[in-house]
mmCIF file of C-alpha atoms in Angstrom:
data_model
loop_
_atom_site.group_PDB
_atom_site.id
_atom_site.type_symbol
_atom_site.label_atom_id
_atom_site.label_comp_id
_atom_site.label_asym_id
_atom_site.label_seq_id
_atom_site.Cartn_x
_atom_site.Cartn_y
_atom_site.Cartn_z
ATOM 1 C CA UNK A 1 178.408 190.791 193.063
ATOM 2 C CA UNK A 2 179.406 187.193 193.481
ATOM 3 C CA UNK A 3 176.930 184.940 195.169
ATOM 4 C CA UNK A 4 177.859 181.975 197.372
ATOM 5 C CA UNK A 5 176.212 178.645 196.710
ATOM 6 C CA UNK A 6 176.264 175.575 198.828
ATOM 7 C CA UNK A 7 176.228 172.571 196.513
ATOM 8 C CA UNK A 8 175.297 169.363 198.245
ATOM 9 C CA UNK A 9 175.459 165.752 196.958
ATOM 10 C CA UNK A 10 173.552 162.587 197.823
ATOM 11 C CA UNK A 11 173.759 158.854 197.116
ATOM 12 C CA UNK A 12 176.203 157.713 194.483
ATOM 13 C CA UNK A 13 176.781 161.436 193.338
ATOM 14 C CA UNK A 14 178.301 162.034 196.815
ATOM 15 C CA UNK A 15 180.337 158.801 196.740
ATOM 16 C CA UNK A 16 181.761 159.500 193.322
ATOM 17 C CA UNK A 17 182.625 163.047 194.004
ATOM 18 C CA UNK A 18 184.130 162.013 197.311
ATOM 19 C CA UNK A 19 182.465 164.657 199.519
ATOM 20 C CA UNK A 20 178.981 165.754 200.533
ATOM 21 C CA UNK A 21 179.173 169.435 199.615
ATOM 22 C CA UNK A 22 181.132 172.247 197.969
ATOM 23 C CA UNK A 23 180.754 175.947 198.728
ATOM 24 C CA UNK A 24 181.319 177.769 195.582
ATOM 25 C CA UNK A 25 181.355 181.493 194.405
ATOM 26 C CA UNK A 26 178.966 181.536 191.421
ATOM 27 C CA UNK A 27 180.511 183.083 188.430
ATOM 28 C CA UNK A 28 178.760 186.082 187.058
ATOM 29 C CA UNK A 29 177.694 184.348 183.897
ATOM 30 C CA UNK A 30 176.260 181.349 185.652
ATOM 31 C CA UNK A 31 172.494 182.043 185.998
ATOM 32 C CA UNK A 32 170.897 178.399 185.715
ATOM 33 C CA UNK A 33 171.369 175.172 187.268
ATOM 34 C CA UNK A 34 172.846 173.833 183.954
ATOM 35 C CA UNK A 35 175.423 176.605 183.972
ATOM 36 C CA UNK A 36 176.517 175.764 187.526
ATOM 37 C CA UNK A 37 177.063 172.191 186.422
ATOM 38 C CA UNK A 38 179.151 173.421 183.453
ATOM 39 C CA UNK A 39 181.175 175.595 185.761
ATOM 40 C CA UNK A 40 181.987 172.730 188.131
ATOM 41 C CA UNK A 41 182.740 170.501 185.130
ATOM 42 C CA UNK A 42 185.313 173.018 183.878
ATOM 43 C CA UNK A 43 187.024 173.003 187.257
ATOM 44 C CA UNK A 44 187.602 169.294 187.733
ATOM 45 C CA UNK A 45 187.371 166.078 185.689
ATOM 46 C CA UNK A 46 185.598 164.287 188.493
ATOM 47 C CA UNK A 47 182.370 166.396 187.876
ATOM 48 C CA UNK A 48 182.784 165.745 184.132
ATOM 49 C CA UNK A 49 182.501 162.119 184.831
ATOM 50 C CA UNK A 50 179.718 162.240 187.473
ATOM 51 C CA UNK A 51 177.572 164.783 185.600
ATOM 52 C CA UNK A 52 178.174 163.073 182.130
ATOM 53 C CA UNK A 53 174.618 161.696 181.950
ATOM 54 C CA UNK A 54 172.281 164.417 183.033
ATOM 55 C CA UNK A 55 169.228 162.012 182.600
ATOM 56 C CA UNK A 56 170.458 160.247 185.695
ATOM 57 C CA UNK A 57 170.465 163.268 187.865
ATOM 58 C CA UNK A 58 167.824 165.369 189.644
ATOM 59 C CA UNK A 59 168.247 168.843 191.110
ATOM 60 C CA UNK A 60 166.748 170.740 194.055
ATOM 61 C CA UNK A 61 167.136 174.420 194.672
ATOM 62 C CA UNK A 62 166.574 175.498 198.299
ATOM 63 C CA UNK A 63 164.918 172.090 198.860
ATOM 64 C CA UNK A 64 162.419 172.234 195.961
ATOM 65 C CA UNK A 65 162.769 170.104 192.840
ATOM 66 C CA UNK A 66 163.900 172.103 189.777
ATOM 67 C CA UNK A 67 164.873 171.583 186.171
ATOM 68 C CA UNK A 68 168.260 172.320 184.497
ATOM 69 C CA UNK A 69 167.082 175.533 183.097
ATOM 70 C CA UNK A 70 165.842 177.011 186.420
ATOM 71 C CA UNK A 71 167.293 180.355 187.310
ATOM 72 C CA UNK A 72 169.413 180.351 190.510
ATOM 73 C CA UNK A 73 168.076 183.681 191.680
ATOM 74 C CA UNK A 74 169.105 184.191 195.237
ATOM 75 C CA UNK A 75 169.027 180.486 196.188
ATOM 76 C CA UNK A 76 171.451 179.413 198.832
ATOM 77 C CA UNK A 77 171.512 175.577 198.245
ATOM 78 C CA UNK A 78 171.667 173.466 195.067
ATOM 79 C CA UNK A 79 171.353 169.703 195.737
ATOM 80 C CA UNK A 80 172.470 167.161 193.092
ATOM 81 C CA UNK A 81 171.320 163.615 193.371
ATOM 82 C CA UNK A 82 170.031 160.558 191.536
ATOM 83 C CA UNK A 83 166.233 159.823 191.224
ATOM 84 C CA UNK A 84 164.835 159.054 194.600
ATOM 85 C CA UNK A 85 164.106 155.540 195.738
ATOM 86 C CA UNK A 86 162.422 155.659 199.186
ATOM 87 C CA UNK A 87 159.381 154.030 200.488
ATOM 88 C CA UNK B 1 146.221 166.926 211.495
ATOM 89 C CA UNK B 2 149.364 166.092 209.719
ATOM 90 C CA UNK B 3 152.166 164.213 211.531
ATOM 91 C CA UNK B 4 155.494 163.578 209.784
ATOM 92 C CA UNK B 5 158.493 161.889 211.258
ATOM 93 C CA UNK B 6 161.895 160.746 209.757
ATOM 94 C CA UNK B 7 163.782 158.679 212.256
ATOM 95 C CA UNK B 8 166.222 155.747 212.704
ATOM 96 C CA UNK B 9 164.024 154.100 215.381
ATOM 97 C CA UNK B 10 161.378 151.622 214.676
ATOM 98 C CA UNK B 11 157.756 152.433 215.006
ATOM 99 C CA UNK B 12 154.708 150.617 216.379
ATOM 100 C CA UNK B 13 151.912 150.669 213.700
ATOM 101 C CA UNK B 14 149.237 149.741 216.200
ATOM 102 C CA UNK B 15 149.960 152.762 218.365
ATOM 103 C CA UNK B 16 150.022 155.049 215.356
ATOM 104 C CA UNK B 17 146.758 153.735 214.048
ATOM 105 C CA UNK B 18 145.080 154.163 217.399
ATOM 106 C CA UNK B 19 146.392 157.732 217.665
ATOM 107 C CA UNK B 20 144.810 158.533 214.363
ATOM 108 C CA UNK B 21 141.616 156.761 215.029
ATOM 109 C CA UNK B 22 141.134 158.795 218.154
ATOM 110 C CA UNK B 23 140.659 161.857 215.878
ATOM 111 C CA UNK B 24 137.316 160.590 214.924
ATOM 112 C CA UNK B 25 136.010 159.591 211.570
ATOM 113 C CA UNK B 26 135.414 155.952 211.161
ATOM 114 C CA UNK B 27 137.637 154.891 208.341
ATOM 115 C CA UNK B 28 141.371 154.237 208.908
ATOM 116 C CA UNK B 29 143.764 153.086 206.192
ATOM 117 C CA UNK B 30 147.334 152.254 206.650
ATOM 118 C CA UNK B 31 150.311 150.920 204.660
ATOM 119 C CA UNK B 32 153.584 149.474 206.116
ATOM 120 C CA UNK B 33 156.590 148.915 203.844
ATOM 121 C CA UNK B 34 159.329 146.474 204.972
ATOM 122 C CA UNK B 35 162.626 145.392 203.800
ATOM 123 C CA UNK B 36 161.947 142.622 201.302
ATOM 124 C CA UNK B 37 164.283 139.571 201.630
ATOM 125 C CA UNK B 38 164.916 137.969 198.232
ATOM 126 C CA UNK B 39 167.616 135.582 199.475
ATOM 127 C CA UNK B 40 170.636 137.755 198.392
ATOM 128 C CA UNK B 41 169.859 140.874 200.429
ATOM 129 C CA UNK B 42 171.359 141.318 203.879
ATOM 130 C CA UNK B 43 170.261 144.902 204.602
ATOM 131 C CA UNK B 44 169.308 148.316 203.210
ATOM 132 C CA UNK B 45 171.063 151.616 203.973
ATOM 133 C CA UNK B 46 168.534 154.537 203.714
ATOM 134 C CA UNK B 47 169.974 157.886 203.023
ATOM 135 C CA UNK B 48 168.024 161.100 202.857
ATOM 136 C CA UNK B 49 168.435 164.936 202.485
ATOM 137 C CA UNK B 50 167.567 166.110 205.954
ATOM 138 C CA UNK B 51 166.931 169.787 205.110
ATOM 139 C CA UNK B 52 164.366 168.618 202.280
ATOM 140 C CA UNK B 53 162.821 165.466 203.439
ATOM 141 C CA UNK B 54 160.203 166.701 205.871
ATOM 142 C CA UNK B 55 159.252 169.628 203.586
ATOM 143 C CA UNK B 56 158.725 167.138 200.747
ATOM 144 C CA UNK B 57 156.648 164.705 202.899
ATOM 145 C CA UNK B 58 154.535 167.629 204.254
ATOM 146 C CA UNK B 59 153.895 168.915 200.702
ATOM 147 C CA UNK B 60 152.489 165.534 199.745
ATOM 148 C CA UNK B 61 150.341 165.264 202.819
ATOM 149 C CA UNK B 62 148.966 168.714 202.321
ATOM 150 C CA UNK B 63 148.051 167.834 198.671
ATOM 151 C CA UNK B 64 146.337 164.645 199.939
ATOM 152 C CA UNK B 65 144.307 166.638 202.410
ATOM 153 C CA UNK B 66 143.198 169.043 199.696
ATOM 154 C CA UNK B 67 141.919 166.193 197.540
ATOM 155 C CA UNK B 68 140.277 164.048 200.148
ATOM 156 C CA UNK B 69 138.262 164.917 203.329
ATOM 157 C CA UNK B 70 140.698 163.572 205.968
ATOM 158 C CA UNK B 71 140.836 163.960 209.778
ATOM 159 C CA UNK B 72 144.539 162.994 209.938
ATOM 160 C CA UNK B 73 147.621 161.881 208.198
ATOM 161 C CA UNK B 74 150.565 160.146 209.701
ATOM 162 C CA UNK B 75 153.807 159.507 207.695
ATOM 163 C CA UNK B 76 156.822 157.871 209.330
ATOM 164 C CA UNK B 77 159.970 156.964 207.260
ATOM 165 C CA UNK B 78 162.977 155.376 208.708
ATOM 166 C CA UNK B 79 166.508 156.011 207.737
ATOM 167 C CA UNK B 80 169.927 154.317 208.463
ATOM 168 C CA UNK B 81 170.709 150.616 208.219
ATOM 169 C CA UNK B 82 167.696 148.284 208.072
ATOM 170 C CA UNK B 83 167.796 144.501 208.135
ATOM 171 C CA UNK B 84 165.568 142.168 206.093
ATOM 172 C CA UNK B 85 162.066 142.176 207.478
ATOM 173 C CA UNK B 86 162.374 145.527 209.255
ATOM 174 C CA UNK B 87 159.770 148.118 208.679
ATOM 175 C CA UNK B 88 160.756 151.123 206.583
ATOM 176 C CA UNK B 89 157.724 153.263 206.163
ATOM 177 C CA UNK B 90 154.243 153.841 207.620
ATOM 178 C CA UNK B 91 151.517 155.823 205.952
ATOM 179 C CA UNK B 92 148.200 156.116 207.845
ATOM 180 C CA UNK B 93 145.120 158.076 206.899
ATOM 181 C CA UNK B 94 141.846 158.660 208.809
ATOM 182 C CA UNK B 95 138.558 159.793 207.140
ATOM 183 C CA UNK B 96 134.827 159.404 207.480
ATOM 184 C CA UNK B 97 134.702 157.039 204.507
ATOM 185 C CA UNK B 98 136.805 154.167 203.370
ATOM 186 C CA UNK B 99 137.343 155.231 199.743
ATOM 187 C CA UNK B 100 138.920 158.546 200.960
ATOM 188 C CA UNK B 101 141.160 156.849 203.438
ATOM 189 C CA UNK B 102 142.341 154.152 201.020
ATOM 190 C CA UNK B 103 142.868 156.407 198.072
ATOM 191 C CA UNK B 104 144.699 159.076 200.091
ATOM 192 C CA UNK B 105 146.944 156.430 201.590
ATOM 193 C CA UNK B 106 147.692 155.016 198.179
ATOM 194 C CA UNK B 107 148.255 158.434 196.776
ATOM 195 C CA UNK B 108 150.737 159.402 199.465
ATOM 196 C CA UNK B 109 152.760 156.227 198.967
ATOM 197 C CA UNK B 110 152.908 156.688 195.162
ATOM 198 C CA UNK B 111 154.055 160.274 195.590
ATOM 199 C CA UNK B 112 156.498 159.455 198.335
ATOM 200 C CA UNK B 113 158.303 156.923 196.070
ATOM 201 C CA UNK B 114 159.014 159.582 193.409
ATOM 202 C CA UNK B 115 159.404 162.960 195.152
ATOM 203 C CA UNK B 116 160.655 162.404 198.616
ATOM 204 C CA UNK B 117 164.430 162.577 198.883
ATOM 205 C CA UNK B 118 165.434 159.118 200.106
ATOM 206 C CA UNK B 119 167.912 156.785 198.475
ATOM 207 C CA UNK B 120 168.215 152.968 199.171
ATOM 208 C CA UNK B 121 171.459 151.194 199.002
ATOM 209 C CA UNK B 122 171.352 147.348 198.872
ATOM 210 C CA UNK B 123 173.882 145.566 200.997
ATOM 211 C CA UNK B 124 174.016 141.899 199.767
ATOM 212 C CA UNK B 125 175.013 138.777 201.607
ATOM 213 C CA UNK B 126 178.377 138.651 199.807
ATOM 214 C CA UNK B 127 179.139 142.243 200.887
ATOM 215 C CA UNK B 128 178.595 143.908 197.524
ATOM 216 C CA UNK B 129 176.576 147.222 197.672
ATOM 217 C CA UNK B 130 174.342 148.678 194.972
ATOM 218 C CA UNK B 131 172.318 151.902 194.898
ATOM 219 C CA UNK B 132 168.767 151.083 194.021
ATOM 220 C CA UNK B 133 167.608 152.550 190.676
ATOM 221 C CA UNK B 134 164.226 154.174 190.125
ATOM 222 C CA UNK B 135 161.543 151.888 188.677
ATOM 223 C CA UNK B 136 159.341 152.763 185.852
ATOM 224 C CA UNK B 137 156.323 151.129 187.615
ATOM 225 C CA UNK B 138 156.745 153.650 190.551
ATOM 226 C CA UNK B 139 156.803 156.541 188.026
ATOM 227 C CA UNK B 140 153.688 155.188 186.371
ATOM 228 C CA UNK B 141 151.932 154.815 189.750
ATOM 229 C CA UNK B 142 152.689 158.489 190.643
ATOM 230 C CA UNK B 143 151.463 159.550 187.199
ATOM 231 C CA UNK B 144 148.183 157.745 187.587
ATOM 232 C CA UNK B 145 147.014 160.345 190.065
ATOM 233 C CA UNK B 146 147.583 163.143 187.603
ATOM 234 C CA UNK B 147 145.313 161.714 184.961
#
């Protein structure tokens, strides 16, 4: 069963992609955060460029920080953004 | 008691300190961060991840309250466009003793800098805009509490 995922972007990730979110149907073989990034990169060159250097990106699944190898499970929202700079 | 606010409006630190000191204790510590003017900067634009911000700040506050005996914690963080000299953030802690209040306040700020989903964009006098990059010194400061 395909699972819908809301992918949200912030800071320069949002600016370079040109929108603040995508709603995607997760492919059957995408089980981790890294595999979702690969899926997006296979769809459009803009993702290839923005996600080229993974060291510059951070990820949150349903609003909790996660690593690239984290399983998506039944998460509804994946956020992709640069390291935070508040305070 | 933990009080968290993410807002565009300014805050009055004296009011917040008084509110916290009314909870008892005897030791109040506070930190206020402002937009630092270095000559070239006109303003900062603060973006955040609304669905996650309060959750992340609350998690930091709860961890602080588990490590130190606190009567109250207040965290206020502003978002939107802030001019040089404007206040960005307030952290205020209240305890029976000064070490607990000061250390918890410092801990909360160090954690906030590395795990709260805010991003600063600098708007310079000449109109150029840059996203601020993370600083190693902030990562080191957050790491300090893990040792």
